[in-house]
Amino acid sequence: MLTPNRRQFLVSGVAAATAAVAGCTSEGSSTAEPADFGTIAAETPSTEDQPLSPPVAGSPDADVTVMAFEDYACPHCQTYSLEAFPELAIDYLQDGQIRYEFRDFPLPVADPESMQAASAARAVQASAGPQAYFEFAERLFVNQSELGPSLYEEAAQAVDVDPTAVTRAVSDQEYQPTTDRDKQFGEDRNVSGTPVVFVDGSRVEWGDAIAYDPVRAAIESALDS
């Protein structure tokens, strides 16, 4: 696992590079220690007719649902995942106040890495469950500049998943139905870039930068309603 100090060191340069930007689009970037995830929801097995269910952290039965659409190659998703999400996990996941869903939305920012990274993460989820998925996902964001088979193998080993099974799932496009389902789910909600976060169906507006405060304000409002 990554320690908190290691996390702080790795993300110290991310904010400066993306502070004035509000997300990635289908045309690419615009200018510019895993948390305690709380109770982890049970898996829905993936089949040809039933894509893998979204990984869920926090309380599966919480009254407030937070849904995040991300692309592993998007630098603004990296900012959200390494800076905003850890604070959210501390404030709301550890005590199960919310249900948190991750949704794939490969744009692609980078081709083929956006789609392949999503497939690799879903292979980990299918093999070892959501906890391993979220830890694997964090490693992809930390090492975003190195997305590719070598990183998928290394990260899979770190979460005790067979790296060969992960790279095979990527090459066979085994989780294409899952990522396609998530992307269509987002497009149906007018998602066209990343990261996009919804709190109880209402989209969080970032303003000029990806930050935790707008997400926290939306969650607090939903909890109070």
Short mmCIF file of C-alpha atoms in Angstrom, two decimals:
data_model
loop_
_atom_site.label_atom_id
_atom_site.label_comp_id
_atom_site.label_asym_id
_atom_site.label_seq_id
_atom_site.Cartn_x
_atom_site.Cartn_y
_atom_site.Cartn_z
CA MET A 1 0.00 0.00 0.00
CA LEU A 2 1.03 3.61 -0.51
CA THR A 3 1.63 5.47 2.71
CA PRO A 4 0.08 8.92 3.26
CA ASN A 5 3.50 10.57 3.07
CA ARG A 6 4.22 8.77 -0.18
CA ARG A 7 0.87 9.96 -1.54
CA GLN A 8 1.64 13.57 -0.58
CA PHE A 9 5.00 13.39 -2.31
CA LEU A 10 3.61 11.87 -5.49
CA VAL A 11 0.79 14.33 -5.95
CA SER A 12 2.61 17.48 -4.88
CA GLY A 13 3.23 18.46 -8.50
CA VAL A 14 -0.19 17.57 -9.83
CA ALA A 15 -2.13 20.58 -8.54
CA ALA A 16 0.27 23.08 -10.07
CA ALA A 17 -0.09 21.46 -13.48
CA THR A 18 -3.88 21.35 -13.45
CA ALA A 19 -5.09 24.01 -11.03
CA ALA A 20 -6.68 26.23 -13.66
CA VAL A 21 -8.33 23.48 -15.71
CA ALA A 22 -11.76 21.97 -15.46
CA GLY A 23 -11.46 18.58 -17.14
CA CYS A 24 -10.61 16.39 -20.13
CA THR A 25 -12.76 16.05 -23.22
CA SER A 26 -13.03 13.62 -26.11
CA GLU A 27 -10.46 15.78 -27.92
CA GLY A 28 -7.94 15.30 -25.13
CA SER A 29 -6.82 17.45 -22.23
CA SER A 30 -7.93 21.03 -22.13
CA THR A 31 -5.06 23.42 -21.44
CA ALA A 32 -3.09 22.26 -19.27
CA GLU A 33 -1.64 4.79 0.97
CA PRO A 34 -5.12 3.82 -0.52
CA ALA A 35 -7.81 5.29 1.72
CA ASP A 36 -10.09 3.28 3.97
CA PHE A 37 -12.98 2.75 1.58
CA GLY A 38 -15.45 1.57 4.20
CA THR A 39 -17.79 -1.33 3.57
CA ILE A 40 -17.29 -2.83 0.11
CA ALA A 41 -20.31 -4.01 -1.86
CA ALA A 42 -20.55 -7.57 -3.12
CA GLU A 43 -19.78 -8.26 -6.77
CA THR A 44 -22.19 -9.00 -9.57
CA PRO A 45 -20.40 -11.56 -11.78
CA SER A 46 -19.68 -10.44 -15.33
CA THR A 47 -21.09 -12.40 -18.25
CA GLU A 48 -21.56 -11.64 -21.92
CA ASP A 49 -25.11 -10.47 -21.23
CA GLN A 50 -24.43 -8.87 -17.82
CA PRO A 51 -21.45 -6.47 -17.63
CA LEU A 52 -19.51 -6.21 -14.39
CA SER A 53 -21.28 -4.03 -11.85
CA PRO A 54 -19.66 -0.70 -10.88
CA PRO A 55 -17.20 -0.96 -7.98
CA VAL A 56 -18.78 0.52 -4.86
CA ALA A 57 -17.14 1.87 -1.70
CA GLY A 58 -18.67 3.25 1.47
CA SER A 59 -22.08 1.85 2.39
CA PRO A 60 -23.98 0.12 -0.43
CA ASP A 61 -27.23 1.03 1.34
CA ALA A 62 -26.46 4.68 2.14
CA ASP A 63 -29.13 7.28 1.38
CA VAL A 64 -26.69 9.47 -0.57
CA THR A 65 -24.99 8.18 -3.74
CA VAL A 66 -21.89 9.76 -5.23
CA MET A 67 -21.06 8.67 -8.77
CA ALA A 68 -17.76 9.53 -10.46
CA PHE A 69 -17.00 9.19 -14.20
CA GLU A 70 -13.29 9.06 -14.95
CA ASP A 71 -10.66 8.24 -17.58
CA TYR A 72 -7.38 6.81 -16.29
CA ALA A 73 -5.36 8.82 -18.82
CA CYS A 74 -7.00 12.16 -17.97
CA PRO A 75 -4.68 14.38 -15.88
CA HIS A 76 -7.67 16.09 -14.29
CA CYS A 77 -9.01 12.73 -13.16
CA GLN A 78 -5.58 12.16 -11.63
CA THR A 79 -5.99 15.39 -9.68
CA TYR A 80 -9.46 14.39 -8.50
CA SER A 81 -8.46 10.84 -7.58
CA LEU A 82 -5.24 11.68 -5.75
CA GLU A 83 -6.31 14.91 -4.07
CA ALA A 84 -10.09 15.15 -3.71
CA PHE A 85 -11.05 11.49 -3.38
CA PRO A 86 -8.78 10.73 -0.37
CA GLU A 87 -10.43 13.57 1.58
CA LEU A 88 -13.86 12.30 0.58
CA ALA A 89 -12.90 8.82 1.77
CA ILE A 90 -11.87 10.13 5.18
CA ASP A 91 -14.94 12.31 5.60
CA TYR A 92 -17.67 10.05 4.24
CA LEU A 93 -16.58 6.51 3.34
CA GLN A 94 -14.98 5.32 6.56
CA ASP A 95 -18.20 5.77 8.51
CA GLY A 96 -20.46 4.73 5.65
CA GLN A 97 -22.33 8.00 5.16
CA ILE A 98 -22.44 7.63 1.38
CA ARG A 99 -22.46 5.07 -1.40
CA TYR A 100 -19.61 5.78 -3.84
CA GLU A 101 -19.67 4.39 -7.38
CA PHE A 102 -16.83 4.52 -9.91
CA ARG A 103 -17.88 4.62 -13.58
CA ASP A 104 -15.55 4.24 -16.55
CA PHE A 105 -15.69 6.97 -19.16
CA PRO A 106 -12.78 6.39 -21.57
CA LEU A 107 -12.74 9.35 -23.98
CA PRO A 108 -10.01 8.45 -25.04
CA VAL A 109 -7.56 11.02 -23.75
CA ALA A 110 -4.84 8.62 -24.87
CA ASP A 111 -5.32 5.79 -27.34
CA PRO A 112 -5.27 2.91 -26.55
CA GLU A 113 -4.34 3.56 -22.90
CA SER A 114 -7.68 5.04 -21.83
CA MET A 115 -9.59 1.90 -22.77
CA GLN A 116 -6.87 -0.58 -21.83
CA ALA A 117 -6.38 0.86 -18.35
CA ALA A 118 -10.12 0.64 -17.72
CA SER A 119 -10.12 -3.00 -18.85
CA ALA A 120 -7.14 -3.83 -16.64
CA ALA A 121 -8.84 -2.32 -13.59
CA ARG A 122 -12.05 -4.22 -14.26
CA ALA A 123 -10.08 -7.45 -14.59
CA VAL A 124 -8.71 -6.80 -11.09
CA GLN A 125 -12.21 -6.11 -9.82
CA ALA A 126 -13.51 -9.35 -11.32
CA SER A 127 -10.64 -11.32 -9.82
CA ALA A 128 -10.31 -9.79 -6.36
CA GLY A 129 -13.26 -7.47 -5.72
CA PRO A 130 -13.78 -3.74 -5.27
CA GLN A 131 -11.17 -3.19 -2.54
CA ALA A 132 -8.41 -4.46 -4.82
CA TYR A 133 -9.97 -2.47 -7.67
CA PHE A 134 -9.74 0.85 -5.84
CA GLU A 135 -6.16 0.15 -4.76
CA PHE A 136 -5.20 -0.84 -8.31
CA ALA A 137 -6.93 2.26 -9.70
CA GLU A 138 -4.96 4.50 -7.37
CA ARG A 139 -1.70 2.97 -8.59
CA LEU A 140 -2.72 3.69 -12.19
CA PHE A 141 -3.40 7.33 -11.39
CA VAL A 142 -0.17 7.72 -9.40
CA ASN A 143 1.79 6.31 -12.34
CA GLN A 144 -0.38 7.81 -15.08
CA SER A 145 2.55 8.66 -17.35
CA GLU A 146 3.48 4.96 -17.46
CA LEU A 147 0.12 3.44 -18.44
CA GLY A 148 0.73 0.23 -20.34
CA PRO A 149 1.17 -3.54 -19.92
CA SER A 150 4.20 -3.29 -17.63
CA LEU A 151 2.38 -1.04 -15.18
CA TYR A 152 -0.76 -3.21 -15.26
CA GLU A 153 1.34 -6.27 -14.40
CA GLU A 154 3.23 -4.50 -11.61
CA ALA A 155 0.07 -3.00 -10.11
CA ALA A 156 -1.77 -6.34 -10.33
CA GLN A 157 1.03 -8.08 -8.43
CA ALA A 158 0.87 -5.35 -5.78
CA VAL A 159 -2.79 -6.17 -5.08
CA ASP A 160 -2.23 -9.96 -5.27
CA VAL A 161 -3.90 -10.50 -8.64
CA ASP A 162 -2.47 -12.70 -11.41
CA PRO A 163 -0.82 -10.20 -13.79
CA THR A 164 -1.13 -12.56 -16.74
CA ALA A 165 -4.91 -12.71 -16.31
CA VAL A 166 -5.05 -8.91 -16.27
CA THR A 167 -2.99 -8.40 -19.42
CA ARG A 168 -4.92 -11.19 -21.16
CA ALA A 169 -8.22 -9.48 -20.30
CA VAL A 170 -6.83 -6.29 -21.82
CA SER A 171 -5.68 -7.90 -25.05
CA ASP A 172 -8.94 -9.86 -25.38
CA GLN A 173 -11.06 -6.76 -24.65
CA GLU A 174 -12.91 -8.91 -22.14
CA TYR A 175 -14.48 -5.97 -20.32
CA GLN A 176 -15.46 -3.92 -23.36
CA PRO A 177 -19.19 -4.51 -22.59
CA THR A 178 -18.64 -3.14 -19.09
CA THR A 179 -16.82 0.01 -20.17
CA ASP A 180 -19.26 0.55 -23.04
CA ARG A 181 -22.17 0.24 -20.61
CA ASP A 182 -20.64 2.78 -18.23
CA LYS A 183 -19.87 5.24 -21.02
CA GLN A 184 -23.39 5.01 -22.41
CA PHE A 185 -24.75 5.47 -18.89
CA GLY A 186 -22.73 8.67 -18.65
CA GLU A 187 -23.69 9.94 -22.10
CA ASP A 188 -27.33 9.44 -21.18
CA ARG A 189 -26.63 11.94 -18.38
CA ASN A 190 -24.89 14.42 -20.70
CA VAL A 191 -21.38 13.47 -19.63
CA SER A 192 -18.89 14.41 -22.35
CA GLY A 193 -15.66 14.91 -20.39
CA THR A 194 -13.92 13.83 -17.21
CA PRO A 195 -13.92 13.90 -14.28
CA VAL A 196 -17.64 14.29 -13.71
CA VAL A 197 -19.19 13.69 -10.29
CA PHE A 198 -22.88 13.39 -9.46
CA VAL A 199 -24.31 13.56 -5.96
CA ASP A 200 -27.77 12.03 -5.80
CA GLY A 201 -28.19 12.68 -9.51
CA SER A 202 -27.09 16.33 -9.43
CA ARG A 203 -23.90 17.18 -11.26
CA VAL A 204 -21.11 18.86 -9.29
CA GLU A 205 -19.87 22.05 -10.96
CA TRP A 206 -16.08 22.45 -10.72
CA GLY A 207 -15.64 26.09 -11.62
CA ASP A 208 -12.06 26.80 -12.72
CA ALA A 209 -10.35 23.86 -11.00
CA ILE A 210 -10.85 20.28 -9.90
CA ALA A 211 -11.20 20.48 -6.12
CA TYR A 212 -12.77 18.74 -3.14
CA ASP A 213 -14.83 21.65 -1.83
CA PRO A 214 -17.60 21.51 -4.48
CA VAL A 215 -18.02 17.77 -3.90
CA ARG A 216 -18.10 18.17 -0.13
CA ALA A 217 -20.67 20.97 -0.39
CA ALA A 218 -22.89 18.83 -2.61
CA ILE A 219 -22.64 15.85 -0.24
CA GLU A 220 -23.40 17.97 2.80
CA SER A 221 -26.45 19.43 1.07
CA ALA A 222 -27.68 15.95 0.16
CA LEU A 223 -27.12 14.64 3.69
CA ASP A 224 -29.05 17.58 5.14
CA SER A 225 -32.02 17.22 2.81
#
